[in-house]
Coordinates of C-alpha atoms in Angstrom, one line a residue:
X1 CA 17.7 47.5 -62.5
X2 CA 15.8 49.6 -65.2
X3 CA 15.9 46.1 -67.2
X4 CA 14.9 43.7 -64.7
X5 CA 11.8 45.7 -64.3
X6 CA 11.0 46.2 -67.9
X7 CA 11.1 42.0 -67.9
X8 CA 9.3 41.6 -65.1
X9 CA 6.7 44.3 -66.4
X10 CA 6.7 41.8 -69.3
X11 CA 5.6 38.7 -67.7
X12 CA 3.4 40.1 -66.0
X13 CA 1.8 41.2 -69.0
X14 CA 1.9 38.1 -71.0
X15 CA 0.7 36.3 -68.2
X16 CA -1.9 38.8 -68.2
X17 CA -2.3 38.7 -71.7
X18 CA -2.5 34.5 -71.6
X19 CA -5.5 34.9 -68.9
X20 CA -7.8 37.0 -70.8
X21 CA -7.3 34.5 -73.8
X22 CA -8.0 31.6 -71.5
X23 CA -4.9 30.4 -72.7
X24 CA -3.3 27.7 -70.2
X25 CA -1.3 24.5 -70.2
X26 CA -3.3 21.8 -69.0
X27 CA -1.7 20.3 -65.9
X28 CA -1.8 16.8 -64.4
X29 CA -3.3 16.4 -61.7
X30 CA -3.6 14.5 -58.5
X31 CA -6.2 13.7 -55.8
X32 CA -6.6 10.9 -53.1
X33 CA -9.7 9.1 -52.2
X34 CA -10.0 6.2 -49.1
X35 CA -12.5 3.5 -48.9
X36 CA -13.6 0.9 -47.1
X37 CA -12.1 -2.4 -48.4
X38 CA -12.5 -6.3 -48.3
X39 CA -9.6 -8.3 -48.7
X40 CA -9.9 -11.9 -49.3
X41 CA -6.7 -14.2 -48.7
X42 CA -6.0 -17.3 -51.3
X43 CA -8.5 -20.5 -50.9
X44 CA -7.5 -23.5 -48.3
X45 CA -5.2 -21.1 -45.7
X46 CA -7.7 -20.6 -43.3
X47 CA -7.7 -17.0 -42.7
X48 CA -11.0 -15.3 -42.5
X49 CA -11.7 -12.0 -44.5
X50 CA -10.2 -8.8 -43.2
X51 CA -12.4 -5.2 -43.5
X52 CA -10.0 -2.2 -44.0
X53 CA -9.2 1.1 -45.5
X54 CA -7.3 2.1 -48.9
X55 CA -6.2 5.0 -49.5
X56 CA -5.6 5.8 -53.1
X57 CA -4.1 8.5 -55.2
X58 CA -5.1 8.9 -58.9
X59 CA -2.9 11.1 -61.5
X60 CA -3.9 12.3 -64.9
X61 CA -4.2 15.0 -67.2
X62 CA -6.7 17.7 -66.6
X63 CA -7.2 18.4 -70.1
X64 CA -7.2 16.4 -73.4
X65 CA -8.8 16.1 -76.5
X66 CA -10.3 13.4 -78.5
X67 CA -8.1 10.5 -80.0
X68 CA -5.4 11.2 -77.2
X69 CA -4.3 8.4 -75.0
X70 CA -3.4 9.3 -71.5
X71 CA -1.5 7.7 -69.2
X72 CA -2.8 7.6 -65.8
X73 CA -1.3 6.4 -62.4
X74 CA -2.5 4.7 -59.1
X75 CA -0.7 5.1 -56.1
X76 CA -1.0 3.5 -52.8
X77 CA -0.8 5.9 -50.1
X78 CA -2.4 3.7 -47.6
X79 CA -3.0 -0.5 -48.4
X80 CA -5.9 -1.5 -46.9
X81 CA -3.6 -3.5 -43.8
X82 CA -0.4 -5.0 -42.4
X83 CA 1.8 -7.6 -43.1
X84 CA 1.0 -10.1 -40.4
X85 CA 2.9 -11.9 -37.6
X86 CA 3.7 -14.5 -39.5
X87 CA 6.5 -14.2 -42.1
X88 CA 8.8 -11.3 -43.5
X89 CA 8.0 -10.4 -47.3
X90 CA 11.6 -10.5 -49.8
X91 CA 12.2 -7.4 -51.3
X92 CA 10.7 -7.4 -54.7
X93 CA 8.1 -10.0 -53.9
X94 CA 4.8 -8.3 -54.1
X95 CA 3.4 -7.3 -57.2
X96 CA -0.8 -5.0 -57.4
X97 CA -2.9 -5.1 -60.6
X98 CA -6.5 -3.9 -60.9
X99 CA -9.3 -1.9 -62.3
X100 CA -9.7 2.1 -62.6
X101 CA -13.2 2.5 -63.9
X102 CA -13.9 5.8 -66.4
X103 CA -17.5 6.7 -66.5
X104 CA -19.4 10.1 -67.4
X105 CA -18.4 11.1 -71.4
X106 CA -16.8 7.4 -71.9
X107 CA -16.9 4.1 -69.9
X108 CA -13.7 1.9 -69.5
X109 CA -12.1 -0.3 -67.3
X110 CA -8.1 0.6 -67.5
X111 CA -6.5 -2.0 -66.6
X112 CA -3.6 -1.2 -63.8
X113 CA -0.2 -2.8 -62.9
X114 CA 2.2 -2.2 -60.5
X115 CA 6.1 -3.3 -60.9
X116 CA 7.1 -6.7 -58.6
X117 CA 8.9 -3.9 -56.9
X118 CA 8.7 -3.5 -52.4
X119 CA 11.5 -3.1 -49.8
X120 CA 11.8 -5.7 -47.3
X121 CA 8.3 -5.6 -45.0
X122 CA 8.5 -7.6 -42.1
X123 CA 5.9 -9.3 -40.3
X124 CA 3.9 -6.8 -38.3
X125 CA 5.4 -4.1 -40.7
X126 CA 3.1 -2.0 -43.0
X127 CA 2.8 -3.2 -46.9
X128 CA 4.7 -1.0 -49.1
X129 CA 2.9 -1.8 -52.9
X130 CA 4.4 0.0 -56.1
X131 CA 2.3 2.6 -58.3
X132 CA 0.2 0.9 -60.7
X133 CA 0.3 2.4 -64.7
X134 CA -2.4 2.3 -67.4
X135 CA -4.0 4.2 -70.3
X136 CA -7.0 5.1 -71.8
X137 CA -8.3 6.2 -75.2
X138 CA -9.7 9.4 -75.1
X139 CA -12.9 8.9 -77.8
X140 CA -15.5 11.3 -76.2
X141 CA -16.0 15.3 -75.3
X142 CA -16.8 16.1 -71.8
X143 CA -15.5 14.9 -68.3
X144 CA -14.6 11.6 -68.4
X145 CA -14.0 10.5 -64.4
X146 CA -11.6 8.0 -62.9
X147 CA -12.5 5.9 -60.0
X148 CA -10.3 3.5 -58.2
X149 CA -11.9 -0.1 -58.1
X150 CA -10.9 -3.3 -56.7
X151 CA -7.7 -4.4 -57.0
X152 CA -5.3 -7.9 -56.3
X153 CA -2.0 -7.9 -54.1
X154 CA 0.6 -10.5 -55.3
X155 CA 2.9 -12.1 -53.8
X156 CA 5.7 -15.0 -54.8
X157 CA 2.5 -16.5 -56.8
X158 CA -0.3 -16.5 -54.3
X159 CA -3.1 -13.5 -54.7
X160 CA -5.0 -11.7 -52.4
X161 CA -8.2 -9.7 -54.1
X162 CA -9.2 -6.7 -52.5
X163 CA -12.7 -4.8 -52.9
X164 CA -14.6 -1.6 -52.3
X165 CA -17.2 -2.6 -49.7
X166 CA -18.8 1.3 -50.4
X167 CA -19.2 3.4 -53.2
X168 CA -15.8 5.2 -54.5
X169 CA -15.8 9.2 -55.0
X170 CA -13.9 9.9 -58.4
X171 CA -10.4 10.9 -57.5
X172 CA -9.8 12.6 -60.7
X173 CA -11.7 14.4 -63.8
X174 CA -9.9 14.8 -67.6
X175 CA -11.8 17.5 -69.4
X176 CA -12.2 16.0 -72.9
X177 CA -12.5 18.3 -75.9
X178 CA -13.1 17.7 -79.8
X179 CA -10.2 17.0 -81.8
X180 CA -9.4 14.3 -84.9
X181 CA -10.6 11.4 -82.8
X182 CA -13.9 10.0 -83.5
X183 CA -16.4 11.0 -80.5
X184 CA -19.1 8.9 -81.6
X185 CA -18.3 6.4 -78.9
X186 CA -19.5 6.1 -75.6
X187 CA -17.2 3.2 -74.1
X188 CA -13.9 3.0 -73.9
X189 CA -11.3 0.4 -75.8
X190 CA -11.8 -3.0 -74.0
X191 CA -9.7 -3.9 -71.3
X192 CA -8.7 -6.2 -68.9
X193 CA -8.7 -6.5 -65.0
X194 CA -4.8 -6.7 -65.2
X195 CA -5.1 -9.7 -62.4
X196 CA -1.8 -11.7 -62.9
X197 CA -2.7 -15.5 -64.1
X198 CA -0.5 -18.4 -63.0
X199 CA 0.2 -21.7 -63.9
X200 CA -0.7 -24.6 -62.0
X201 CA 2.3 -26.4 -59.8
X202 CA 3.6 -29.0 -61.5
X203 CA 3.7 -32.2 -59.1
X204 CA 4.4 -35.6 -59.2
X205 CA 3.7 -38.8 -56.9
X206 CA 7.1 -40.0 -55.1
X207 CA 7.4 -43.8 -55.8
X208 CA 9.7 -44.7 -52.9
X209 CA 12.9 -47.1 -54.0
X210 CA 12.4 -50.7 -52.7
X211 CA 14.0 -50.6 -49.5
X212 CA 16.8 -52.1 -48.4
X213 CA 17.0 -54.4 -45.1
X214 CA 19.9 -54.1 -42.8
X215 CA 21.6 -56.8 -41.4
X216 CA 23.1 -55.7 -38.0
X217 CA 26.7 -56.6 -37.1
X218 CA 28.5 -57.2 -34.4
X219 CA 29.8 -54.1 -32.4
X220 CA 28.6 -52.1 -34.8
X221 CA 30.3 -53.3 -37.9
X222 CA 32.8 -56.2 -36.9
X223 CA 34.1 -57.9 -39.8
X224 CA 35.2 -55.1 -41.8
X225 CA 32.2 -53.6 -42.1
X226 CA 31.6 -49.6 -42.2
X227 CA 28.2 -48.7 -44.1
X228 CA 25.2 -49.8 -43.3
X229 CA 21.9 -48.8 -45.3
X230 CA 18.7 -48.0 -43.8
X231 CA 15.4 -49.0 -45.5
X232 CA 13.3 -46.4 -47.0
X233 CA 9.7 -45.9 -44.4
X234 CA 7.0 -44.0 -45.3
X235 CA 6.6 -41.4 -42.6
X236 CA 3.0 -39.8 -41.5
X237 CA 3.9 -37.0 -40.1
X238 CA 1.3 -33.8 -38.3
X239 CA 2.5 -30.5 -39.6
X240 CA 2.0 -27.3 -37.4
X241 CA 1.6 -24.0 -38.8
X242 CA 0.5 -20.6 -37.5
X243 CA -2.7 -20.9 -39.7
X244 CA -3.3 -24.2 -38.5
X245 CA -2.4 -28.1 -38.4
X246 CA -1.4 -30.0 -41.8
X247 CA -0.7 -33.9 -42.5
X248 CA 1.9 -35.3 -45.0
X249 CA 3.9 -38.7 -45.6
X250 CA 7.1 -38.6 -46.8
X251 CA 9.7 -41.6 -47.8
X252 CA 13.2 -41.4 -45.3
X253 CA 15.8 -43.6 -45.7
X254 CA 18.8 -43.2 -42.5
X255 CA 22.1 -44.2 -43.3
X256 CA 25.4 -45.1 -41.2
X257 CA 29.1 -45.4 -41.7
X258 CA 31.0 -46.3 -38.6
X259 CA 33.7 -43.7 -37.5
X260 CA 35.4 -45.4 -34.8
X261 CA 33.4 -46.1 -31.9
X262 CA 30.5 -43.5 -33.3
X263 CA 28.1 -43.9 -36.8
X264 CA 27.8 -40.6 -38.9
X265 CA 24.6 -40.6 -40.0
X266 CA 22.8 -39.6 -43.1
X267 CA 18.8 -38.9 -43.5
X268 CA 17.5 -39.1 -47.0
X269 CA 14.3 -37.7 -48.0
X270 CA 13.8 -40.1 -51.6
X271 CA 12.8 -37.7 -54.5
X272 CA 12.1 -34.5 -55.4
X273 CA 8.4 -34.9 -55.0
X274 CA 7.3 -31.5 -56.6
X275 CA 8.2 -28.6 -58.7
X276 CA 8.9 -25.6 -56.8
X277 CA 6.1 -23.1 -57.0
X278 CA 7.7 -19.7 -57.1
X279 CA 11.4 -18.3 -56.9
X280 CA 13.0 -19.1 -54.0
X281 CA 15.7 -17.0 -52.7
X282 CA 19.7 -18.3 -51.7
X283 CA 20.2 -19.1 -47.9
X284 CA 16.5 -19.2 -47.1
X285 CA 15.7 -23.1 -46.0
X286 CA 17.2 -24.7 -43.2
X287 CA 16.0 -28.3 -42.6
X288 CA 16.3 -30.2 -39.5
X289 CA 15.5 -33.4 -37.6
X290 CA 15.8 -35.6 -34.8
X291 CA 16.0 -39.3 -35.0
X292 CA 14.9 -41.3 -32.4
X293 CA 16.9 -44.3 -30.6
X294 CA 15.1 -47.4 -29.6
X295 CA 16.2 -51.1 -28.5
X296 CA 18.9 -51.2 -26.6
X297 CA 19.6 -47.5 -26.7
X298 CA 17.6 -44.3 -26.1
X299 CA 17.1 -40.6 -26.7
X300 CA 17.7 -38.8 -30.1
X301 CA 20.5 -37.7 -32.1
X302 CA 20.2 -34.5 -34.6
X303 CA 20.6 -34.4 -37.8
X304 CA 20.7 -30.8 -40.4
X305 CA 21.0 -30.1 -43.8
X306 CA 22.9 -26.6 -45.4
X307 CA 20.9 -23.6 -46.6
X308 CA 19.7 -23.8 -50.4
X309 CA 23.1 -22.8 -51.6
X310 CA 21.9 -21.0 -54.9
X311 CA 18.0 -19.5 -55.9
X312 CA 15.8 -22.0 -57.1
X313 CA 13.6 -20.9 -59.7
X314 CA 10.1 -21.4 -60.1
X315 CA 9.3 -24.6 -61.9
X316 CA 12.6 -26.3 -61.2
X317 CA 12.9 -29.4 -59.2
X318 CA 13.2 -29.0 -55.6
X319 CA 16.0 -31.1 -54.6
X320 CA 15.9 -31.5 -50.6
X321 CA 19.6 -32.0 -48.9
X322 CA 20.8 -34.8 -47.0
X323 CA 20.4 -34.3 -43.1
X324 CA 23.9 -35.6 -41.3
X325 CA 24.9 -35.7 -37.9
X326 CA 27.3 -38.2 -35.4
X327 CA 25.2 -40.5 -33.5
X328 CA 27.7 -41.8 -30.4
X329 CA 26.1 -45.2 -28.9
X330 CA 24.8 -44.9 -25.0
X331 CA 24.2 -48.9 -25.2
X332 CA 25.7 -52.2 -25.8
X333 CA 22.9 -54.3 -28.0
X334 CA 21.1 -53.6 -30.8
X335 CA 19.7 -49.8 -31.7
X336 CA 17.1 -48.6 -33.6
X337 CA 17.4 -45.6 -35.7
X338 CA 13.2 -44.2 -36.8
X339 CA 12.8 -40.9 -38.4
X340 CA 11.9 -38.2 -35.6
X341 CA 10.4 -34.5 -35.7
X342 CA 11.3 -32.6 -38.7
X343 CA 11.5 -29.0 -38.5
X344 CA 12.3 -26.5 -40.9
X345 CA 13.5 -22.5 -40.8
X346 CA 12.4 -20.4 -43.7
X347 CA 12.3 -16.6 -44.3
X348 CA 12.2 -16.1 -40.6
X349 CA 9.8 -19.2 -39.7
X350 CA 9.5 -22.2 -38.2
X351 CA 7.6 -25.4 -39.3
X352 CA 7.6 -28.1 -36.7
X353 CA 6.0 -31.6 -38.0
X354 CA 5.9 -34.7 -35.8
X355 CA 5.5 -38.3 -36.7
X356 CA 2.4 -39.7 -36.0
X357 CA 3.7 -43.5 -35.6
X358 CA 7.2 -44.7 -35.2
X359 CA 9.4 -46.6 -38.3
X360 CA 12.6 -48.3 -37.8
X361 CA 14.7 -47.3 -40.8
X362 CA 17.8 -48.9 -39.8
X363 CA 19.3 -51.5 -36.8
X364 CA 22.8 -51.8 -35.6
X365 CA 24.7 -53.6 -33.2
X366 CA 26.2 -51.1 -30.7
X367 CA 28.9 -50.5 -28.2
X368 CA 28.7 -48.5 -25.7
X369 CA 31.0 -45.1 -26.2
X370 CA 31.8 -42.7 -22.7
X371 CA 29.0 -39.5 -23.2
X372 CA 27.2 -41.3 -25.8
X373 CA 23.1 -41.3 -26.2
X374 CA 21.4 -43.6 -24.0
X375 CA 18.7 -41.7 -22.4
X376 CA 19.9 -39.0 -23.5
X377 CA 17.8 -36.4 -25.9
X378 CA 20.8 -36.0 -28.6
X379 CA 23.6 -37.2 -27.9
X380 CA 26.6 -36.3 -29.9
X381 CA 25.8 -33.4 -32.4
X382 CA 22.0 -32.8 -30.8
X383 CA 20.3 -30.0 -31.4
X384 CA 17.2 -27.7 -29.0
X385 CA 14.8 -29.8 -30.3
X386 CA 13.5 -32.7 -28.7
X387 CA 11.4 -36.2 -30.2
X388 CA 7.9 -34.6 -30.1
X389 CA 9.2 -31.2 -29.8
X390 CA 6.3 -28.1 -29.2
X391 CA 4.4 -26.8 -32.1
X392 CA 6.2 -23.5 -33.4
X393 CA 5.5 -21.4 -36.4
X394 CA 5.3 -22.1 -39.7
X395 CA 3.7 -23.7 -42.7
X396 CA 3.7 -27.0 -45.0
X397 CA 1.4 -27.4 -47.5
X398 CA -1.1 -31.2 -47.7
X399 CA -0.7 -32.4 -51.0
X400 CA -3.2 -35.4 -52.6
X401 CA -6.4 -36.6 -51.3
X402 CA -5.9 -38.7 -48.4
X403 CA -5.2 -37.3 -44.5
X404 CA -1.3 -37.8 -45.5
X405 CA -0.1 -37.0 -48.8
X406 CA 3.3 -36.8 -50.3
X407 CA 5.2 -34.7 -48.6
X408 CA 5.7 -31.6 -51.1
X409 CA 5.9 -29.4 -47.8
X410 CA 9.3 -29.3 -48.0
X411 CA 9.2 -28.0 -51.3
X412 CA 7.4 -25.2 -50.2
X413 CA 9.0 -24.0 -46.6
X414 CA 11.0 -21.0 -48.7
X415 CA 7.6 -19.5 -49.3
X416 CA 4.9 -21.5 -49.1
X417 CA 1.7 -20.6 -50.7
X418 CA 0.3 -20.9 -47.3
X419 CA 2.5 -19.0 -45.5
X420 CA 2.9 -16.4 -48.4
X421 CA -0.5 -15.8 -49.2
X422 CA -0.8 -15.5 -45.6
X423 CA 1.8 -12.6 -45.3
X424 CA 0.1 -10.8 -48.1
X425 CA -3.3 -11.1 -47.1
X426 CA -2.6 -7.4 -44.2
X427 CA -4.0 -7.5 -41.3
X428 CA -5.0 -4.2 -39.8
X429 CA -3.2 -2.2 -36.8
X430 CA -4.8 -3.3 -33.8
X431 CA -6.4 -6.5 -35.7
X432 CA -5.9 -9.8 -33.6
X433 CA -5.6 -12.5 -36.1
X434 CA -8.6 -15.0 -35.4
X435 CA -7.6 -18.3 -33.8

């Protein structure tokens, strides 16, 4: 006992001793600050600005002397909105940079960045952003301040740029005293915004394959026949999306080989018609359509393609699967087989586009098979979805410069930059999205 008191009488004492020497370790510190924000959402998706509140927390040293660098820190504690109704954000997909100014003893603009590192947020969830790094160059005595400025959300290659619509409070002060470094300057080492730069999508205009007539046979292939090739029609087709309505053509080709009394089909969109513009994750796209019967038979039959099997990286070629299904004759005579409504699930979405005219892509001779598709929506292997099927969510991107341009929408359902931008760009609790 005697000992632990002649230690504690001790520290007390050199505690004591350190105070009246004005002897301390300087400690980091940190302090939040909120501000009213403006955060505008990436050009051409039709979402207006949205007004809202950040909530920032700055750390650095309280003391440091001349010719240090110090490494600071920015963390969200509050992002200026939600994530939307619209689509659910991938982990790992959302990347902030920006701009802490310095001002008082030096001026600077540190340049912050955040790790491409979030959980999963889903849509109507709030937006979880990493901490944001930088440093500055100490080259002044006195207090330099540190004020958080605006700042850009990123996400799978689309920005959003946020920006104080009021004057910012300084959310933390480094006491700056003499040392080796020079203290003849009164700005800061130059620095940059830290906004992430991308480079343009790479596309390319689909030249469709001449196409190939079909001669119908008899019965659906009498003679020996089995495959029968469809000729490749440019489709116009009107996309709709949560943020709006879009307008692409793409080139289909359908295909047939008889299989008894019944045709499995195979839809064929010609060409990867663009480069895909940002990583796009395993299992995420799930393409669909409906093809429509005409002549002698009527209704639709559905046709699907698989999930992306593997991740397709940014800049690589989007390749889009075949669509098959079984199309099971409801008529004797000839049938016409025309491209239908295409829809497409993506990252918990739904794009629904619809064909503004009607192309025969391929004509056979029929018989008529017990249950098969005349007047019947589907047939064998149909699908929900009907031939001008409802509007649901979604999003696929115009290309070009006409009304309907190649059809790189498919290319882009796994995260569109519509859609994606879209996500990032928060909407506040309570906000209703403007229609």
């Amino acid at each position: 006992m005697r000992r632990r008191a002649v230690v504690a009488a001790a520290a007390v004492l050199t505690g004591g001793v350190a105070v009246l020497l004005g002897v301390a370790v300087p400690q980091a510190q940190a302090a939040e600050v909120s501000y009213a924000t403006r955060c505008i959402p990436p050009s051409g998706i039709g979402l207006p600005p949205v007004d809202g509140t950040t909530k920032v927390e700055i750390t650095a040293p309280a003391a440091a002397k001349v010719g240090d660098t110090v490494d600071v820190v920015w963390t969200f504690t509050q992002a200026a909105s939600r994530n939307p109704d619209i689509i659910d954000l991938p982990a790992d997909s959302v990347q902030p940079s920006g701009t802490l100014k310095a001002a008082g003893a030096q001026s600077a603009d540190i340049a912050m960045r955040g790790p491409r590192q979030n959980p999963p947020v889903p849509k109507g969830g709030a937006m979880v952003l990493s901490a944001m790094k930088g440093s500055l160059k100490l080259t002044t005595a006195g207090q330099v301040m540190l004020t958080p400025d605006a700042y850009v959300v990123n996400a799978l290659s689309t920005d959003t740029s946020c920006a104080p619509t009021q004057q910012v409070q300084p959310a933390a002060t480094i006491t700056v005293t003499a040392g080796s470094g020079s203290s003849s300057g009164g700005t800061g080492e130059p620095s940059h915004t830290g906004t992430p730069s991308h480079t343009p999508t790479k596309t390319t205009s689909p030249s469709p394959p001449a196409s190939t007539s079909t001669s119908p046979s008899p019965s659906g292939g009498s003679g020996g026949q089995t495959d029968f090739t469809g000729k490749v029609v440019n489709v116009p087709y009107t996309c709709q999306s949560p943020i709006g309505q879009k307008r692409a053509t793409s080139p289909v080709q359908i295909n047939a080989r008889k299989n008894g009394g019944s045709y499995d089909l195979t839809v064929q969109f010609k060409k990867s018609v663009m480069d895909s513009p940002i990583d796009i994750p395993a299992n995420s796209v799930k393409p669909a359509m409906q093809v429509v019967l005409g002549g002698a038979d009527k209704g639709s039959v559905a046709v699907e393609g698989p999930k992306n099997a593997a991740p397709i990286k940014q800049g690589a070629p989007i390749e889009i699967p075949d669509l098959t299904g079984v199309y099971k004759p409801g008529a004797t005579g000839e049938a016409t087989l025309s491209p239908g409504v295409l829809t497409i699930d993506a990252l918990g979405t739904r794009t629904t586009c619809t064909p503004d005219s009607s192309t025969v892509s391929l004509t056979l001779d029929t018989t008529e098979q017990a249950g098969g598709a005349s007047g019947a929506t589907g047939g064998s292997g149909s699908s929900s979805s009907t031939a001008g099927g409802a509007s649901t969510s979604g999003g696929l991107a115009e290309t070009g410069a006409g009304d309907h341009a190649t059809l790189k929408a498919l290319g882009l359902v796994a995260g569109t930059a519509v859609l994606l931008g879209a996500a990032v760009f928060t909407y506040l609790p309570g906000r209703r999205r403007t229609r």
